[in-house]
mmCIF file of C-alpha atoms in Angstrom:
data_model
loop_
_atom_site.group_PDB
_atom_site.id
_atom_site.type_symbol
_atom_site.label_atom_id
_atom_site.label_comp_id
_atom_site.label_asym_id
_atom_site.label_seq_id
_atom_site.Cartn_x
_atom_site.Cartn_y
_atom_site.Cartn_z
ATOM 1 C CA MET A 13 111.988 87.356 84.998
ATOM 2 C CA ALA A 14 113.189 89.302 81.975
ATOM 3 C CA ALA A 15 113.514 93.079 82.171
ATOM 4 C CA ARG A 16 111.220 95.262 80.062
ATOM 5 C CA PHE A 17 112.656 98.216 78.162
ATOM 6 C CA LEU A 18 111.360 101.387 76.532
ATOM 7 C CA VAL A 19 112.974 102.544 73.313
ATOM 8 C CA ALA A 20 113.540 106.309 73.241
ATOM 9 C CA ASP A 21 115.391 107.539 70.155
ATOM 10 C CA ASP A 22 118.579 105.466 70.171
ATOM 11 C CA ALA A 23 118.648 104.672 73.896
ATOM 12 C CA LEU A 24 117.083 101.830 75.860
ATOM 13 C CA GLN A 25 115.694 102.657 79.266
ATOM 14 C CA PRO A 26 114.371 100.038 81.698
ATOM 15 C CA VAL A 27 110.663 100.433 82.435
ATOM 16 C CA GLY A 28 110.295 101.739 85.969
ATOM 17 C CA ALA A 29 113.753 103.271 85.896
ATOM 18 C CA ASP A 30 114.462 106.592 87.576
ATOM 19 C CA ALA A 31 112.173 109.322 86.247
ATOM 20 C CA GLN A 32 115.197 111.493 85.374
ATOM 21 C CA ASP A 33 115.777 111.708 81.636
ATOM 22 C CA PRO A 34 119.224 110.419 80.644
ATOM 23 C CA ARG A 35 119.448 113.457 78.344
ATOM 24 C CA ALA A 36 119.534 116.059 81.103
ATOM 25 C CA PRO A 37 118.975 119.755 80.287
ATOM 26 C CA GLU A 38 121.949 121.318 78.553
ATOM 27 C CA ARG A 39 120.815 124.892 77.825
ATOM 28 C CA ASP A 40 119.942 127.887 79.973
ATOM 29 C CA THR A 41 116.741 128.295 77.939
ATOM 30 C CA GLN A 42 115.418 125.093 79.526
ATOM 31 C CA HIS A 43 115.197 126.765 82.954
ATOM 32 C CA PRO A 44 113.583 129.981 84.237
ATOM 33 C CA SER A 45 115.796 133.061 83.960
ATOM 34 C CA GLY A 46 117.470 134.447 87.064
ATOM 35 C CA ARG A 47 117.304 132.114 90.013
ATOM 36 C CA ARG A 48 116.110 128.551 89.547
ATOM 37 C CA CYS A 49 112.463 127.805 90.157
ATOM 38 C CA ARG A 50 111.786 127.851 93.895
ATOM 39 C CA MET A 51 109.344 124.946 93.527
ATOM 40 C CA ARG A 52 112.245 122.585 92.796
ATOM 41 C CA GLY A 53 114.092 123.782 95.890
ATOM 42 C CA ARG A 54 111.063 123.459 98.171
ATOM 43 C CA LEU A 55 109.854 120.071 96.983
ATOM 44 C CA PRO A 56 112.530 117.486 96.248
ATOM 45 C CA GLY A 57 111.472 115.583 93.153
ATOM 46 C CA ALA A 58 109.242 118.418 91.883
ATOM 47 C CA PRO A 59 108.906 118.291 88.090
ATOM 48 C CA GLY A 60 111.418 120.257 86.057
ATOM 49 C CA PRO A 61 113.452 119.983 82.853
ATOM 50 C CA GLY A 62 114.667 116.440 82.253
ATOM 51 C CA THR A 63 112.083 114.792 84.524
ATOM 52 C CA VAL A 64 108.879 113.024 83.581
ATOM 53 C CA PHE A 65 105.780 115.236 83.704
ATOM 54 C CA PRO A 66 103.571 113.900 86.550
ATOM 55 C CA ARG A 67 101.228 111.174 85.274
ATOM 56 C CA GLU A 68 98.235 112.395 87.294
ATOM 57 C CA ALA A 69 98.613 115.906 85.881
ATOM 58 C CA ALA A 70 99.073 114.551 82.338
ATOM 59 C CA LEU A 71 95.881 112.495 82.614
ATOM 60 C CA ALA A 72 93.947 115.453 84.065
ATOM 61 C CA LEU A 73 95.151 117.685 81.207
ATOM 62 C CA GLY A 74 94.557 115.068 78.507
ATOM 63 C CA THR A 75 98.229 114.888 77.445
ATOM 64 C CA ALA A 76 98.304 111.198 78.384
ATOM 65 C CA GLY A 77 95.704 108.491 78.027
ATOM 66 C CA PRO A 78 93.659 107.074 75.149
ATOM 67 C CA ASP A 79 92.561 110.438 73.701
ATOM 68 C CA ALA A 80 96.001 112.099 73.742
ATOM 69 C CA ASP A 81 97.751 112.910 70.459
ATOM 70 C CA PRO A 82 100.901 110.728 70.550
ATOM 71 C CA ALA A 83 102.754 113.036 68.139
ATOM 72 C CA ALA A 84 102.038 116.366 69.824
ATOM 73 C CA TRP A 85 104.401 118.340 71.981
ATOM 74 C CA THR A 86 102.493 120.136 74.740
ATOM 75 C CA LEU A 87 102.938 123.674 75.972
ATOM 76 C CA LEU A 88 101.243 124.101 79.324
ATOM 77 C CA LEU A 89 100.677 127.797 80.053
ATOM 78 C CA GLN A 90 99.686 129.608 83.198
ATOM 79 C CA PRO A 91 99.144 133.264 82.292
ATOM 80 C CA PRO A 92 99.745 136.127 84.701
ATOM 81 C CA ALA A 93 96.457 137.407 86.114
ATOM 82 C CA ALA A 94 94.810 139.996 83.852
ATOM 83 C CA ASP A 95 97.782 140.307 81.484
ATOM 84 C CA ALA A 96 96.316 140.297 77.973
ATOM 85 C CA ARG A 97 99.674 141.405 76.509
ATOM 86 C CA TRP A 98 101.431 138.250 77.770
ATOM 87 C CA VAL A 99 98.661 136.074 76.323
ATOM 88 C CA THR A 100 98.943 137.873 72.948
ATOM 89 C CA GLU A 101 102.752 137.635 72.863
ATOM 90 C CA THR A 102 102.628 133.952 73.781
ATOM 91 C CA GLY A 103 100.093 133.402 71.008
ATOM 92 C CA HIS A 104 102.527 134.907 68.480
ATOM 93 C CA VAL A 105 105.343 132.666 69.747
ATOM 94 C CA VAL A 106 103.344 129.438 69.343
ATOM 95 C CA ALA A 107 101.267 130.315 66.251
ATOM 96 C CA ARG A 108 103.912 129.063 63.807
ATOM 97 C CA ARG A 109 104.072 125.630 65.412
ATOM 98 C CA PRO A 110 100.976 123.513 64.635
ATOM 99 C CA GLN A 111 102.612 120.411 66.144
ATOM 100 C CA LEU A 112 102.315 122.076 69.543
ATOM 101 C CA SER A 113 99.259 121.394 71.657
ATOM 102 C CA VAL A 114 98.676 124.465 73.854
ATOM 103 C CA LEU A 115 96.869 124.092 77.176
ATOM 104 C CA TRP A 116 95.996 126.736 79.777
ATOM 105 C CA ARG A 117 95.708 126.218 83.526
ATOM 106 C CA GLY A 118 95.346 128.273 86.672
ATOM 107 C CA PRO A 119 97.537 128.421 89.801
ATOM 108 C CA GLU A 120 95.104 126.342 91.872
ATOM 109 C CA ALA A 121 95.389 123.416 89.443
ATOM 110 C CA ALA A 122 99.177 123.754 89.460
ATOM 111 C CA GLU A 123 99.313 123.546 93.235
ATOM 112 C CA ARG A 124 97.088 120.449 93.322
ATOM 113 C CA GLN A 125 99.337 118.771 90.739
ATOM 114 C CA GLY A 126 102.661 119.673 92.403
ATOM 115 C CA LEU A 127 103.662 122.069 89.618
ATOM 116 C CA CYS A 128 105.130 125.556 89.784
ATOM 117 C CA ARG A 129 102.421 128.054 90.738
ATOM 118 C CA ARG A 130 104.136 131.078 89.205
ATOM 119 C CA PRO A 131 102.825 132.308 85.851
ATOM 120 C CA GLY A 132 104.811 130.728 83.034
ATOM 121 C CA CYS A 133 105.049 127.483 81.104
ATOM 122 C CA TYR A 134 106.130 123.857 80.822
ATOM 123 C CA LEU A 135 107.186 122.465 77.426
ATOM 124 C CA ILE A 136 106.482 118.727 77.414
ATOM 125 C CA ARG A 137 107.996 116.372 74.831
ATOM 126 C CA VAL A 138 106.016 113.603 73.137
ATOM 127 C CA ASP A 139 107.683 111.039 75.438
ATOM 128 C CA GLY A 140 106.279 112.822 78.508
ATOM 129 C CA HIS A 141 109.533 114.414 79.698
ATOM 130 C CA ILE A 142 109.708 118.119 80.451
ATOM 131 C CA ALA A 143 111.884 119.818 77.825
ATOM 132 C CA ALA A 144 111.752 123.275 79.418
ATOM 133 C CA HIS A 145 110.155 125.279 82.214
ATOM 134 C CA GLY A 146 109.958 129.060 82.377
ATOM 135 C CA HIS A 147 108.236 131.889 84.196
ATOM 136 C CA ALA A 148 106.201 134.771 82.766
ATOM 137 C CA GLY A 149 109.248 136.901 81.916
ATOM 138 C CA ASP A 150 110.845 134.087 79.928
ATOM 139 C CA LEU A 151 108.989 134.273 76.600
ATOM 140 C CA ASP A 152 112.268 134.937 74.776
ATOM 141 C CA ARG A 153 113.710 131.774 76.342
ATOM 142 C CA LEU A 154 110.584 129.816 75.361
ATOM 143 C CA GLU A 155 110.833 131.078 71.790
ATOM 144 C CA ALA A 156 114.524 130.085 71.621
ATOM 145 C CA GLU A 157 113.785 126.619 73.004
ATOM 146 C CA LEU A 158 110.888 126.083 70.585
ATOM 147 C CA GLY A 159 113.206 127.106 67.753
ATOM 148 C CA LEU A 160 115.687 124.438 68.794
ATOM 149 C CA GLN A 161 113.130 121.702 69.471
ATOM 150 C CA LEU A 162 110.418 122.192 66.811
ATOM 151 C CA ILE A 163 110.390 123.062 63.136
ATOM 152 C CA PRO A 164 108.076 126.051 62.478
ATOM 153 C CA GLY A 165 105.042 125.082 60.394
ATOM 154 C CA ALA A 166 105.748 121.324 60.518
ATOM 155 C CA ARG A 167 103.100 118.907 61.739
#
């Protein structure tokens, strides 16, 4: 039986291969500041930069499936409870990037989907891999990562 392959940029990857992206994270801005996310330490295989965003979560959020925009990057946000300033600042960070689909979720949904429960974000590439993960205090890191990954104002 012949192997099936996915074409991602200039690399071929066998379908069903390890969920780890061959282009592993290279920058500090792709991870939460300070210590690494505790979710990754507690749950081996928990989603983080360079891994595939969980399919069940992607389907529940609408970032995968027949109605998903195949050209949109996704920013999944979990705001700190009752912190309107964080929501406003995050809005300013993402406003210049129309190619970014912004979704909001609560900590209970994160826990059900095996994601980090702390307030913060996941930046998900169009191929379904997580480009970056940060916590609430990492808006400067998110802005730097968006500046490297996406062209402001481009669609």
